Short mmCIF file of C-alpha atoms and ligand atoms in Angstrom, two decimals:
data_model
loop_
_atom_site.label_atom_id
_atom_site.label_comp_id
_atom_site.label_asym_id
_atom_site.label_seq_id
_atom_site.Cartn_x
_atom_site.Cartn_y
_atom_site.Cartn_z
CA MET A 185 -11.45 -1.50 15.13
CA THR A 186 -13.07 1.88 14.62
CA GLU A 187 -16.38 1.84 12.75
CA GLN A 188 -15.79 4.21 9.81
CA LEU A 189 -19.13 5.81 9.03
CA CYS A 190 -17.88 7.85 6.05
CA SER A 191 -17.14 4.62 4.22
CA GLU A 192 -20.89 4.11 3.69
CA ASP A 193 -22.14 7.68 3.98
CA ALA A 194 -19.74 10.47 3.04
CA TYR A 195 -22.36 13.12 3.87
CA LEU A 196 -22.43 12.50 7.64
CA ARG A 197 -20.94 15.56 9.32
CA SER A 198 -21.08 14.50 12.96
CA CYS A 199 -21.75 11.55 15.24
CA ASP A 200 -21.76 10.69 18.91
CA ALA A 201 -19.10 8.20 19.94
CA THR A 202 -17.27 6.73 22.93
CA VAL A 203 -13.55 7.21 23.54
CA VAL A 204 -11.92 3.75 23.56
CA ASP A 205 -8.26 4.77 23.72
CA VAL A 206 -6.12 7.87 24.25
CA ARG A 207 -2.61 7.34 22.92
CA ASP A 208 0.46 9.52 22.41
CA ASP A 209 -0.58 10.22 18.87
CA GLY A 210 -4.27 10.88 19.47
CA VAL A 211 -7.77 9.75 20.35
CA VAL A 212 -9.45 6.53 19.18
CA LEU A 213 -13.26 6.36 19.15
CA ASP A 214 -15.55 3.35 18.73
CA ARG A 215 -17.03 5.03 15.64
CA THR A 216 -16.28 8.17 13.68
CA VAL A 217 -17.29 10.37 10.76
CA PHE A 218 -13.63 11.43 10.26
CA TYR A 219 -11.80 10.13 7.17
CA ALA A 220 -8.31 8.84 7.94
CA ARG A 221 -5.62 9.99 5.47
CA GLY A 222 -5.05 7.53 2.63
CA GLY A 223 -5.35 6.91 -1.10
CA GLY A 224 -4.14 10.44 -1.87
CA GLN A 225 -6.89 12.05 0.23
CA PRO A 226 -5.85 14.08 3.31
CA GLY A 227 -7.24 13.18 6.73
CA ASP A 228 -10.20 15.17 8.06
CA THR A 229 -9.98 18.04 10.53
CA GLY A 230 -12.71 19.14 12.93
CA THR A 231 -13.60 18.96 16.62
CA LEU A 232 -14.31 16.53 19.44
CA ARG A 233 -16.73 18.01 21.98
CA TRP A 234 -17.74 16.59 25.33
CA ASP A 235 -19.28 17.74 28.58
CA GLY A 236 -16.97 20.57 29.63
CA GLY A 237 -14.36 20.16 26.91
CA LEU A 238 -13.41 20.63 23.30
CA ALA A 239 -10.40 19.55 21.25
CA ARG A 240 -9.44 20.55 17.71
CA VAL A 241 -8.68 17.60 15.46
CA THR A 242 -5.74 18.66 13.28
CA ASP A 243 -5.39 15.43 11.26
CA THR A 244 -6.77 11.91 11.14
CA VAL A 245 -4.67 8.83 10.42
CA LYS A 246 -5.03 5.08 10.39
CA ALA A 247 -3.20 2.74 12.76
CA GLY A 248 -4.11 -0.86 12.00
CA GLY A 249 -7.91 -0.98 12.14
CA ASP A 250 -8.07 2.10 14.36
CA VAL A 251 -8.75 5.66 13.28
CA VAL A 252 -6.58 8.06 15.29
CA HIS A 253 -7.77 11.66 15.75
CA GLN A 254 -4.73 13.88 16.34
CA VAL A 255 -5.79 16.61 18.76
CA ASP A 256 -4.57 20.00 19.88
CA GLY A 257 -4.73 20.53 23.66
CA ASP A 258 -6.43 18.34 26.25
CA ALA A 259 -7.89 15.03 25.13
CA PRO A 260 -11.12 13.54 26.48
CA LEU A 261 -10.90 10.57 28.87
CA VAL A 262 -11.39 6.92 27.96
CA GLY A 263 -15.08 6.04 28.33
CA GLN A 264 -16.25 9.61 27.72
CA THR A 265 -19.03 10.29 25.24
CA VAL A 266 -18.01 12.84 22.61
CA THR A 267 -19.54 14.51 19.59
CA ALA A 268 -17.17 14.19 16.64
CA GLU A 269 -17.72 16.80 13.93
CA ILE A 270 -15.71 17.33 10.75
CA ASP A 271 -14.91 20.64 9.04
CA TRP A 272 -17.55 20.07 6.39
CA ASP A 273 -16.60 22.73 3.83
CA ARG A 274 -13.07 21.38 3.70
CA ARG A 275 -14.21 17.75 3.45
CA HIS A 276 -16.79 18.53 0.78
CA ARG A 277 -14.10 20.20 -1.32
CA LEU A 278 -11.97 17.05 -0.89
CA MET A 279 -14.93 14.89 -1.98
CA ARG A 280 -15.37 17.03 -5.10
CA THR A 281 -11.63 16.85 -5.79
CA HIS A 282 -11.50 13.08 -5.32
CA THR A 283 -14.42 12.49 -7.69
CA ALA A 284 -12.77 14.87 -10.19
CA LEU A 285 -9.56 12.83 -10.09
CA HIS A 286 -11.34 9.51 -10.69
CA SER A 287 -13.29 11.09 -13.55
CA LEU A 288 -10.03 12.41 -15.02
CA SER A 289 -8.51 8.93 -14.93
CA GLY A 290 -11.62 7.52 -16.66
CA VAL A 291 -11.51 10.16 -19.42
CA ILE A 292 -7.78 9.72 -20.06
CA PHE A 293 -8.12 5.95 -20.24
CA ARG A 294 -11.08 6.18 -22.61
CA GLU A 295 -9.50 8.81 -24.89
CA TYR A 296 -5.80 7.92 -24.70
CA GLY A 297 -5.65 4.40 -23.24
CA ALA A 298 -3.33 5.57 -20.47
CA LYS A 299 -3.22 4.06 -17.01
CA VAL A 300 -2.86 5.97 -13.77
CA THR A 301 0.30 5.41 -11.74
CA GLY A 302 -0.36 7.79 -8.84
CA GLY A 303 -2.34 10.73 -7.57
CA ASN A 304 -2.64 13.20 -4.74
CA MET A 305 -4.83 16.11 -3.67
CA ASP A 306 -4.84 18.93 -1.15
CA ASP A 307 -7.67 20.76 0.59
CA THR A 308 -7.59 23.80 -1.73
CA GLY A 309 -9.24 21.96 -4.62
CA SER A 310 -5.91 21.28 -6.28
CA ALA A 311 -4.76 17.80 -7.30
CA ARG A 312 -2.34 15.93 -9.50
CA MET A 313 -2.44 12.64 -11.30
CA ASP A 314 0.38 10.65 -12.93
CA PHE A 315 -0.11 8.66 -16.12
CA GLU A 316 1.79 5.99 -18.01
CA LEU A 317 2.14 8.13 -21.13
CA ASP A 318 5.04 9.12 -23.39
CA GLN A 319 3.56 12.42 -24.54
CA MET A 320 1.27 14.99 -22.99
CA SER A 321 0.84 18.06 -25.17
CA GLN A 322 -0.98 21.32 -24.48
CA ASP A 323 -3.57 20.25 -27.06
CA MET A 324 -4.13 17.08 -25.13
CA ALA A 325 -4.54 19.06 -21.90
CA ARG A 326 -7.23 21.26 -23.50
CA ASP A 327 -8.96 18.23 -25.00
CA VAL A 328 -8.97 16.39 -21.68
CA GLU A 329 -10.25 19.46 -19.84
CA ALA A 330 -13.16 19.87 -22.27
CA LYS A 331 -14.11 16.18 -22.18
CA LEU A 332 -13.78 15.95 -18.43
CA ASN A 333 -16.09 18.93 -17.90
CA GLU A 334 -18.53 17.51 -20.43
CA GLU A 335 -18.70 14.24 -18.43
CA LEU A 336 -19.00 16.02 -15.08
CA ALA A 337 -21.86 18.18 -16.39
CA LYS A 338 -23.89 15.04 -17.17
CA ASN A 339 -24.36 14.74 -13.40
CA GLN A 340 -23.62 11.01 -13.46
CA PRO A 341 -24.43 9.20 -10.20
CA VAL A 342 -21.56 7.92 -8.05
CA HIS A 343 -22.19 4.51 -6.49
CA VAL A 344 -20.43 3.07 -3.46
CA SER A 345 -20.52 -0.72 -3.14
CA PHE A 346 -18.77 -3.52 -1.31
CA LEU A 347 -17.90 -6.38 -3.69
CA PRO A 348 -16.83 -9.86 -2.61
CA ARG A 349 -13.11 -10.13 -3.41
CA VAL A 350 -13.57 -12.93 -5.98
CA GLU A 351 -16.06 -10.81 -7.91
CA ALA A 352 -13.83 -7.73 -7.80
CA LEU A 353 -10.85 -9.70 -9.12
CA ALA A 354 -12.93 -10.82 -12.12
CA ASP A 355 -14.18 -7.33 -13.08
CA PRO A 356 -12.30 -5.95 -16.14
CA ASP A 357 -12.59 -2.32 -14.97
CA LEU A 358 -11.19 -3.21 -11.59
CA ILE A 359 -8.41 -5.34 -13.10
CA ARG A 360 -7.34 -2.33 -15.17
CA THR A 361 -6.97 -0.29 -11.99
CA LYS A 362 -4.86 -3.02 -10.35
CA VAL A 363 -7.37 -4.43 -7.87
CA ASN A 364 -5.04 -7.46 -7.51
CA LEU A 365 -2.56 -5.28 -5.58
CA ILE A 366 -5.01 -4.90 -2.69
CA PRO A 367 -3.91 -7.15 0.22
CA ASP A 368 -5.56 -10.60 0.32
CA SER A 369 -7.07 -9.85 3.73
CA VAL A 370 -9.32 -7.13 2.25
CA ASP A 371 -12.70 -8.74 1.52
CA PRO A 372 -15.16 -7.35 0.58
CA ILE A 373 -13.52 -4.65 -1.55
CA ARG A 374 -15.02 -1.16 -1.58
CA VAL A 375 -15.72 0.07 -5.09
CA ILE A 376 -16.48 3.58 -6.34
CA ASP A 377 -18.41 3.52 -9.61
CA ILE A 378 -18.87 6.87 -11.36
CA GLU A 379 -21.51 5.69 -13.80
CA GLY A 380 -20.23 5.57 -17.37
CA ILE A 381 -16.91 7.27 -16.50
CA ASP A 382 -14.73 5.30 -14.08
CA LYS A 383 -14.87 2.37 -11.70
CA GLN A 384 -12.17 1.46 -9.22
CA ALA A 385 -11.46 0.03 -5.80
CA ASP A 386 -11.10 2.96 -3.44
CA GLY A 387 -11.39 3.92 0.21
CA GLY A 388 -12.01 7.63 -0.25
CA THR A 389 -15.03 9.89 0.10
CA HIS A 390 -16.87 11.06 -3.02
CA VAL A 391 -19.80 13.28 -3.96
CA LYS A 392 -23.07 11.56 -4.90
CA ALA A 393 -23.20 12.85 -8.49
CA THR A 394 -20.62 14.45 -10.78
CA GLY A 395 -22.53 17.73 -11.15
CA GLU A 396 -21.53 18.51 -7.58
CA VAL A 397 -17.86 18.66 -8.65
CA GLY A 398 -18.52 21.74 -10.77
CA THR A 399 -15.96 22.82 -13.37
CA VAL A 400 -12.35 21.67 -13.39
CA ARG A 401 -9.36 23.36 -15.02
CA VAL A 402 -6.24 21.54 -16.19
CA VAL A 403 -3.60 23.96 -14.90
CA LYS A 404 -0.34 22.21 -15.74
CA THR A 405 1.24 19.24 -17.47
CA GLU A 406 4.72 18.00 -16.63
CA SER A 407 7.03 15.32 -17.89
CA LYS A 408 8.61 13.39 -15.05
CA GLY A 409 10.34 10.92 -17.39
CA LYS A 410 9.64 8.25 -19.97
CA ALA A 411 6.07 6.95 -19.71
CA PHE A 412 5.61 9.24 -16.71
CA LYS A 413 3.52 12.36 -17.28
CA ARG A 414 1.80 14.45 -14.64
CA MET A 415 -1.36 16.52 -14.94
CA ARG A 416 -2.43 19.11 -12.36
CA ILE A 417 -6.03 20.14 -11.99
CA GLN A 418 -7.87 22.79 -9.99
CA LEU A 419 -11.53 22.97 -9.05
CA GLU A 420 -13.23 26.22 -9.95
CA GLY A 421 -15.04 27.59 -6.92
ZN1 ZN B 73 -9.44 7.45 -5.14
#
């Protein structure tokens, strides 16, 4: 089991760690600052450095409880001490994007009562979210964009907590976002609470307050079918 430091502190950029396994698909450390791909958020990229060597990490994935760093070139040896460092600018943009998406889902639920059915983001500040909605007009897109930016500008704090499973399953906000679908073995459940905007179980990395997201544009709306509408957003800057 890799200790995942970003789960408690998304602002850690590097850490020292020990190589515990080198497999066909990459390097496993005892602890890491790298985020493993999941929940619509891409895996981190960066470097592993050690005495006399350096490897580029091109992606990070999960394998059971392990975090696997996919590397380009020679890997360090098992037992070696390495410095693991993420590409911070890229990760910070992903944190801003992830917090923007959760805020978007909160605004759309509050204003239109619509639930989220899926979401995804890339490292360019672009993201999409799918909603259980029959209509999504241009007027609605402009209205959502204005309200979303209004909420973000309030610089609401973003809290990370670990709730006992029984408590999470009894929380109305978490029920709305389908906390019951999380496997029984997950306890406690990690919760991201964007104060006053959105609260949901989530494994991703987020900024500490919404002001850090900046301004978001709604760039596209699409109909993918009945009760299936998609909204694309883009971070400015
Ligand atoms: Zn999320």
